[in-house]
Short mmCIF file of C-alpha atoms in Angstrom, two decimals:
data_model
loop_
_atom_site.label_atom_id
_atom_site.label_comp_id
_atom_site.label_asym_id
_atom_site.label_seq_id
_atom_site.Cartn_x
_atom_site.Cartn_y
_atom_site.Cartn_z
CA MET A 1 35.90 2.29 -23.55
CA THR A 2 32.13 2.56 -23.86
CA LYS A 3 30.55 5.93 -23.09
CA ILE A 4 27.65 5.71 -20.66
CA LEU A 5 27.01 9.46 -20.48
CA ASP A 6 27.83 12.18 -23.00
CA VAL A 7 27.33 15.89 -22.23
CA GLN A 8 27.65 18.18 -25.25
CA HIS A 9 27.82 22.01 -25.36
CA LEU A 10 25.76 22.54 -22.21
CA LYS A 11 24.79 26.14 -21.49
CA ILE A 12 22.74 27.12 -18.43
CA ASN A 13 21.69 30.59 -17.27
CA PHE A 14 20.04 31.71 -14.06
CA ALA A 15 17.49 34.50 -14.22
CA THR A 16 18.10 37.03 -11.43
CA PHE A 17 16.93 40.57 -10.67
CA ALA A 18 20.34 41.77 -11.85
CA GLY A 19 20.15 39.89 -15.14
CA GLN A 20 21.13 36.55 -16.67
CA VAL A 21 23.94 34.75 -14.84
CA GLN A 22 25.76 32.56 -17.37
CA ALA A 23 26.57 29.76 -14.91
CA ILE A 24 27.48 27.05 -17.43
CA ARG A 25 29.14 28.23 -20.61
CA ASP A 26 29.49 25.52 -23.25
CA VAL A 27 30.53 22.49 -21.16
CA SER A 28 31.24 19.13 -22.82
CA PHE A 29 32.50 15.89 -21.26
CA HIS A 30 31.75 12.18 -21.20
CA LEU A 31 31.74 9.37 -18.66
CA ASN A 32 32.93 5.87 -19.52
CA GLN A 33 31.49 2.68 -18.10
CA GLY A 34 33.15 1.64 -14.86
CA GLU A 35 35.30 4.76 -14.45
CA THR A 36 35.43 7.62 -11.96
CA LEU A 37 35.46 11.11 -13.44
CA ALA A 38 36.33 13.90 -11.01
CA ILE A 39 35.15 17.45 -11.72
CA VAL A 40 37.17 19.94 -9.68
CA GLY A 41 37.19 23.70 -9.22
CA GLU A 42 36.56 26.51 -6.79
CA SER A 43 33.13 27.17 -5.31
CA GLY A 44 30.97 28.83 -7.95
CA SER A 45 32.79 27.28 -10.90
CA GLY A 46 29.67 25.41 -12.02
CA LYS A 47 30.41 21.86 -10.86
CA SER A 48 27.20 21.23 -8.92
CA VAL A 49 24.98 22.99 -11.46
CA THR A 50 26.40 20.73 -14.17
CA VAL A 51 25.62 17.48 -12.36
CA ARG A 52 22.25 18.69 -11.08
CA SER A 53 21.25 19.27 -14.70
CA ILE A 54 21.91 15.56 -15.29
CA MET A 55 19.49 14.70 -12.49
CA GLY A 56 16.91 17.28 -13.54
CA LEU A 57 17.28 19.05 -10.20
CA LEU A 58 17.94 22.62 -11.30
CA ALA A 59 16.41 25.58 -9.50
CA ASN A 60 13.23 27.15 -10.86
CA ASN A 61 15.10 30.16 -12.21
CA ALA A 62 17.54 28.00 -14.22
CA GLN A 63 17.26 28.05 -17.99
CA VAL A 64 19.00 25.48 -20.19
CA LYS A 65 20.00 27.54 -23.21
CA ALA A 66 21.67 24.81 -25.27
CA GLY A 67 23.23 21.38 -25.14
CA GLN A 68 22.53 17.69 -24.83
CA ILE A 69 22.91 15.17 -22.02
CA ASN A 70 22.81 11.76 -23.68
CA PHE A 71 22.19 8.65 -21.60
CA LYS A 72 21.31 5.35 -23.33
CA ASN A 73 20.55 7.13 -26.60
CA HIS A 74 18.14 9.53 -24.89
CA ASP A 75 18.65 13.25 -24.27
CA LEU A 76 17.81 13.78 -20.61
CA LEU A 77 17.15 17.47 -21.25
CA LYS A 78 14.28 16.59 -23.58
CA MET A 79 12.61 14.08 -21.27
CA ASN A 80 9.34 14.92 -19.58
CA ALA A 81 9.17 14.88 -15.78
CA ARG A 82 7.55 11.43 -15.56
CA ASP A 83 10.19 9.71 -17.70
CA LEU A 84 13.00 11.48 -15.87
CA GLU A 85 11.63 10.30 -12.52
CA LYS A 86 12.00 6.71 -13.74
CA ILE A 87 15.73 7.29 -14.19
CA ARG A 88 16.45 9.53 -11.19
CA GLY A 89 17.37 7.43 -8.15
CA ASN A 90 17.11 4.28 -10.22
CA GLU A 91 19.61 4.32 -13.08
CA ILE A 92 21.31 7.58 -12.05
CA ALA A 93 21.61 8.36 -8.33
CA MET A 94 23.21 11.16 -6.35
CA ILE A 95 25.00 11.51 -3.00
CA PHE A 96 24.72 15.02 -1.59
CA GLN A 97 27.24 16.97 0.50
CA ASP A 98 25.39 17.21 3.82
CA PRO A 99 23.75 13.96 4.96
CA MET A 100 21.45 15.76 7.39
CA THR A 101 19.75 17.57 4.53
CA SER A 102 19.32 14.26 2.67
CA LEU A 103 17.86 12.31 5.58
CA ASP A 104 14.39 12.78 7.06
CA PRO A 105 14.85 13.20 10.84
CA THR A 106 11.33 11.83 11.48
CA MET A 107 11.75 8.56 9.56
CA PRO A 108 13.73 5.42 10.56
CA ILE A 109 16.76 4.89 8.36
CA GLY A 110 15.56 1.46 7.23
CA LYS A 111 12.47 2.98 5.62
CA GLN A 112 14.56 5.75 4.04
CA VAL A 113 17.01 3.34 2.44
CA ALA A 114 14.16 1.10 1.26
CA GLU A 115 12.13 4.00 -0.17
CA PRO A 116 13.83 4.16 -3.62
CA LEU A 117 12.97 0.50 -4.19
CA LEU A 118 9.32 1.13 -3.33
CA ILE A 119 9.10 4.29 -5.44
CA HIS A 120 10.39 2.48 -8.50
CA GLY A 121 8.25 -0.59 -7.81
CA LYS A 122 11.17 -2.97 -7.56
CA ALA A 123 10.20 -4.76 -4.35
CA THR A 124 7.51 -5.34 -1.78
CA LYS A 125 7.84 -3.55 1.55
CA LYS A 126 9.27 -6.67 3.22
CA ALA A 127 11.75 -7.33 0.42
CA ALA A 128 12.74 -3.67 0.31
CA LEU A 129 13.57 -3.64 4.04
CA HIS A 130 15.62 -6.81 3.58
CA ARG A 131 17.50 -5.17 0.73
CA ALA A 132 18.01 -2.07 2.90
CA GLU A 133 19.60 -4.25 5.57
CA GLU A 134 21.94 -5.80 2.96
CA VAL A 135 23.00 -2.44 1.59
CA LEU A 136 23.57 -0.92 5.03
CA GLU A 137 25.85 -3.85 5.85
CA LEU A 138 27.59 -3.32 2.52
CA VAL A 139 28.41 0.32 3.33
CA GLY A 140 29.74 -0.56 6.77
CA ILE A 141 26.85 -0.03 9.20
CA ASN A 142 27.45 -2.74 11.80
CA ASN A 143 24.50 -4.71 13.17
CA ALA A 144 22.32 -3.18 10.45
CA LYS A 145 19.34 -5.48 11.13
CA ASN A 146 18.92 -4.09 14.63
CA ARG A 147 19.44 -0.49 13.51
CA LEU A 148 16.79 -0.32 10.78
CA LYS A 149 14.40 1.41 13.19
CA ASP A 150 16.95 3.93 14.45
CA TYR A 151 16.67 7.58 13.43
CA PRO A 152 19.39 9.74 11.79
CA HIS A 153 20.26 11.58 15.03
CA GLN A 154 21.33 8.25 16.53
CA PHE A 155 24.23 7.98 14.09
CA SER A 156 27.50 9.89 13.79
CA GLY A 157 28.35 12.10 10.83
CA GLY A 158 30.40 9.42 9.10
CA GLN A 159 27.68 6.82 9.63
CA ARG A 160 25.01 9.20 8.28
CA GLN A 161 27.05 9.70 5.11
CA ARG A 162 27.26 5.92 4.74
CA ILE A 163 23.46 5.73 5.07
CA VAL A 164 23.09 8.36 2.33
CA ILE A 165 25.40 6.29 0.13
CA ALA A 166 23.25 3.22 0.86
CA MET A 167 20.15 5.13 -0.28
CA ALA A 168 21.93 6.04 -3.51
CA ILE A 169 23.11 2.53 -4.38
CA VAL A 170 20.11 0.48 -3.23
CA ASN A 171 18.84 0.29 -6.84
CA ASN A 172 22.30 -0.55 -8.24
CA PRO A 173 22.45 2.62 -10.39
CA GLU A 174 24.56 2.67 -13.52
CA ILE A 175 25.80 6.17 -12.67
CA LEU A 176 26.52 7.46 -9.18
CA ILE A 177 27.03 11.22 -8.75
CA ALA A 178 28.86 12.23 -5.56
CA ASP A 179 28.61 15.98 -4.91
CA GLU A 180 31.38 16.78 -2.39
CA PRO A 181 30.32 13.85 -0.17
CA THR A 182 33.25 14.16 2.26
CA THR A 183 33.48 17.93 2.80
CA ALA A 184 31.87 17.92 6.26
CA LEU A 185 33.89 14.94 7.54
CA ASP A 186 37.22 14.83 9.35
CA VAL A 187 40.23 13.64 7.35
CA THR A 188 40.27 10.07 8.68
CA ILE A 189 36.58 9.44 8.02
CA GLN A 190 36.93 11.23 4.68
CA ALA A 191 39.59 8.76 3.56
CA GLN A 192 37.43 5.82 4.62
CA ILE A 193 34.40 7.13 2.71
CA LEU A 194 36.56 7.54 -0.41
CA GLU A 195 37.84 4.00 0.00
CA LEU A 196 34.26 2.81 0.44
CA LEU A 197 33.22 4.44 -2.85
CA LYS A 198 36.08 2.69 -4.63
CA GLU A 199 35.05 -0.66 -3.17
CA LEU A 200 31.38 -0.13 -4.04
CA GLN A 201 32.28 0.79 -7.61
CA GLN A 202 33.88 -2.62 -8.03
CA LYS A 203 31.07 -4.49 -6.30
CA ILE A 204 28.06 -2.92 -8.03
CA LYS A 205 29.82 -2.08 -11.33
CA THR A 206 28.80 1.56 -11.39
CA SER A 207 30.34 4.66 -12.99
CA ILE A 208 31.02 7.65 -10.74
CA ILE A 209 31.09 11.40 -11.23
CA PHE A 210 32.89 12.87 -8.22
CA ILE A 211 32.53 16.60 -7.52
CA THR A 212 35.10 18.34 -5.31
CA HIS A 213 37.00 21.59 -4.83
CA ASP A 214 40.01 19.67 -3.49
CA LEU A 215 42.40 18.15 -6.02
CA GLY A 216 44.01 16.17 -3.21
CA VAL A 217 40.81 14.17 -2.73
CA VAL A 218 40.80 12.88 -6.30
CA ALA A 219 44.36 11.52 -6.20
CA GLY A 220 43.26 8.18 -4.82
CA ILE A 221 39.85 7.79 -6.43
CA ALA A 222 39.65 9.27 -9.95
CA ASP A 223 40.58 7.83 -13.34
CA ARG A 224 40.11 11.13 -15.22
CA VAL A 225 39.83 14.73 -14.07
CA ALA A 226 38.01 17.73 -15.56
CA VAL A 227 39.03 21.14 -14.15
CA MET A 228 36.27 23.78 -14.18
CA TYR A 229 36.58 27.54 -13.91
CA ALA A 230 33.91 30.22 -14.37
CA GLY A 231 31.37 27.87 -15.93
CA LYS A 232 33.78 26.20 -18.37
CA ILE A 233 36.04 23.17 -18.39
CA VAL A 234 39.58 24.50 -18.85
CA GLU A 235 41.57 21.26 -18.71
CA PHE A 236 40.90 17.54 -18.68
CA GLY A 237 43.01 14.41 -18.70
CA THR A 238 43.87 11.29 -16.77
CA VAL A 239 44.57 11.77 -13.08
CA ASP A 240 48.28 11.18 -13.72
CA GLU A 241 48.34 13.80 -16.49
CA ILE A 242 46.65 16.41 -14.31
CA PHE A 243 49.00 15.79 -11.38
CA TYR A 244 52.25 15.13 -13.27
CA ASP A 245 51.89 17.37 -16.32
CA PRO A 246 49.23 20.08 -15.82
CA LYS A 247 49.10 22.72 -18.54
CA HIS A 248 46.56 25.36 -17.50
CA PRO A 249 47.70 28.06 -15.04
CA TYR A 250 44.49 27.60 -13.08
CA THR A 251 45.33 23.92 -12.56
CA TRP A 252 48.79 25.02 -11.41
CA GLY A 253 47.12 27.29 -8.88
CA LEU A 254 44.86 24.54 -7.55
CA LEU A 255 47.81 22.19 -7.16
CA ASN A 256 49.89 24.86 -5.43
CA ALA A 257 47.04 25.50 -2.98
CA MET A 258 46.91 21.84 -1.99
CA PRO A 259 48.69 20.99 1.30
CA THR A 260 50.79 17.84 1.60
CA LEU A 261 52.84 16.20 4.33
CA LYS A 262 55.81 18.25 3.12
CA THR A 263 54.07 21.60 3.56
CA ASP A 264 56.40 23.46 5.92
CA SER A 265 54.98 26.97 5.74
CA GLU A 266 52.41 28.30 8.15
CA ARG A 267 50.58 29.92 5.23
CA LEU A 268 49.10 28.02 2.29
CA TYR A 269 49.22 29.39 -1.22
CA ALA A 270 46.02 31.04 -2.47
CA ILE A 271 45.20 31.97 -6.05
CA PRO A 272 45.12 35.79 -6.12
CA GLY A 273 41.94 37.64 -7.03
CA THR A 274 38.40 36.35 -7.38
CA PRO A 275 36.39 34.57 -10.12
CA PRO A 276 34.69 36.82 -12.69
CA ASN A 277 31.13 38.10 -12.51
CA LEU A 278 29.18 35.78 -14.80
CA LEU A 279 26.48 38.39 -15.33
CA ASN A 280 28.98 39.83 -17.81
CA PRO A 281 31.59 37.16 -18.59
CA PRO A 282 34.88 38.44 -19.97
CA GLN A 283 35.52 38.33 -23.70
CA GLY A 284 38.75 36.35 -23.45
CA ASP A 285 40.08 33.82 -20.96
CA ALA A 286 38.11 34.25 -17.74
CA PHE A 287 41.20 33.37 -15.70
CA ALA A 288 43.37 36.07 -17.31
CA PRO A 289 43.06 38.70 -14.50
CA ARG A 290 44.31 36.10 -11.97
CA ASN A 291 46.92 34.58 -14.26
CA PRO A 292 50.51 35.83 -13.80
CA TYR A 293 51.36 34.36 -17.23
CA ALA A 294 48.51 36.10 -19.09
CA MET A 295 49.26 37.58 -22.52
CA VAL A 296 47.43 40.28 -24.46
CA ILE A 297 45.46 37.67 -26.41
CA ASP A 298 44.10 36.23 -23.14
CA TYR A 299 42.08 39.43 -22.70
CA GLN A 300 40.91 39.47 -26.32
CA ALA A 301 39.87 35.93 -27.26
CA MET A 302 38.75 32.80 -25.47
CA PRO A 303 41.33 30.04 -26.00
CA PRO A 304 40.31 26.80 -27.73
CA PHE A 305 41.34 23.40 -26.43
CA PHE A 306 44.87 22.46 -27.41
CA LYS A 307 45.77 18.79 -27.58
CA VAL A 308 48.54 17.61 -25.26
CA THR A 309 47.96 13.87 -25.69
CA ASP A 310 45.05 11.77 -26.94
CA THR A 311 43.52 12.02 -23.45
CA HIS A 312 44.82 15.40 -22.28
CA TYR A 313 43.53 18.80 -23.48
CA ALA A 314 43.83 22.30 -22.03
CA ALA A 315 42.23 25.61 -23.01
CA THR A 316 45.15 28.02 -22.63
CA TRP A 317 46.94 30.24 -25.14
CA LEU A 318 50.23 29.13 -23.55
CA LEU A 319 49.94 25.95 -25.66
CA HIS A 320 49.75 27.89 -28.94
CA PRO A 321 52.85 27.28 -31.10
CA ASP A 322 53.59 31.02 -31.13
CA ALA A 323 53.30 31.47 -27.36
CA PRO A 324 56.45 32.04 -25.28
CA GLN A 325 57.80 29.07 -23.37
CA VAL A 326 56.66 29.21 -19.75
CA THR A 327 58.10 26.99 -17.06
CA PRO A 328 55.51 25.85 -14.49
CA PRO A 329 56.10 26.94 -10.89
CA LEU A 330 58.74 24.93 -9.04
CA ALA A 331 56.07 23.42 -6.78
CA ILE A 332 54.35 21.94 -9.84
CA GLN A 333 57.61 20.38 -11.02
CA LYS A 334 57.86 18.59 -7.67
CA ARG A 335 54.26 17.39 -7.83
CA GLU A 336 55.07 13.78 -8.74
CA ALA A 337 56.64 13.07 -5.36
CA GLU A 338 53.81 14.86 -3.55
CA TYR A 339 51.24 12.89 -5.57
CA GLN A 340 52.76 9.67 -4.27
CA ILE A 341 52.54 11.09 -0.75
CA LEU A 342 48.82 11.82 -1.27
CA LEU A 343 48.17 8.29 -2.46
CA HIS A 344 49.97 6.99 0.62
CA GLN A 345 47.92 9.30 2.86
CA HIS A 346 44.64 7.99 1.44
CA GLN A 347 45.68 4.36 1.75
CA THR A 348 47.04 4.74 5.28
CA LEU A 349 44.04 6.65 6.64
CA ALA A 350 41.55 4.29 5.00
CA GLN A 351 43.25 1.23 6.45
CA ARG A 352 43.98 2.64 9.91
CA SER A 353 40.77 1.29 11.41
CA ASN A 354 37.12 0.69 10.74
CA VAL A 355 35.09 3.91 10.69
CA ASN A 356 33.12 2.84 13.75
CA ASP A 357 36.28 2.80 15.85
CA HIS A 358 36.60 6.56 15.30
CA GLU A 359 32.99 7.53 15.96
#
């Protein structure tokens, strides 16, 4: 497959009064044309910082220490602000987590959806509003023509997220970044938004980077998955490989913490401990203090990536030829059946009814 985006050895620090926080520590991944790549991990693992660096939307105290972000033979990190503005919202667009922070409460939604077209000089005001109407219909806003002059507060949460998606796709971007776009929505609307993203990907031929802390969300939408922990990618592979044959203990923990229809306990599993302080990252595997399978070497040296298949790699010393054989937790061994349940959940909820029937 053809790579449309290639991130290599990205390192990003944040300057604070306490010192340099090493938020992103040598992250590399790529995105293929037409695919959905999910980046998953706990809050604070570096997911959002990584994708915001692609958009050039880092905070003022962020410092890119090393790396490349290659898009169409250009390193986005080396672009000046004017050239980057030509790409942002045009060729690469982003959907944010909370639609109310993305929408201007004082501006009609028609003007907000049309604005990216006007900023990038792609249409006249009249043509831009017509395109806004088309895109709003595309994302499932009924009677869009008569709602162009409505304000954000006149729409429900699910409808507002659809409007934000419309703003992101109005220019037919080649890459769409979705930063936890369903976190604030109930489970039925969440499933419908995920189904909408899948449909839009086929219709506008875009590639998607999907950010989430919930592995269950990616079951029905992703082609490949990258698992992040403490500013590093610790495992990546196809969605089937991550669900059926995970290799990193952190991935095991995320899967164990994921509820399914078969969850019969009143208490959900939680990974013990907390992520490390990235002011002073540990010398070895950052997950070692929380890893019940940790060995002495985990505290001494950071593990390299070990190859599982041509598409599946994991950074854990458990894959070293000299490591003891460790059997994954029983819950992980049963994951295949639960994965099929998750897929069924997504399909059933998405098809249950149109989003407007629930709002």
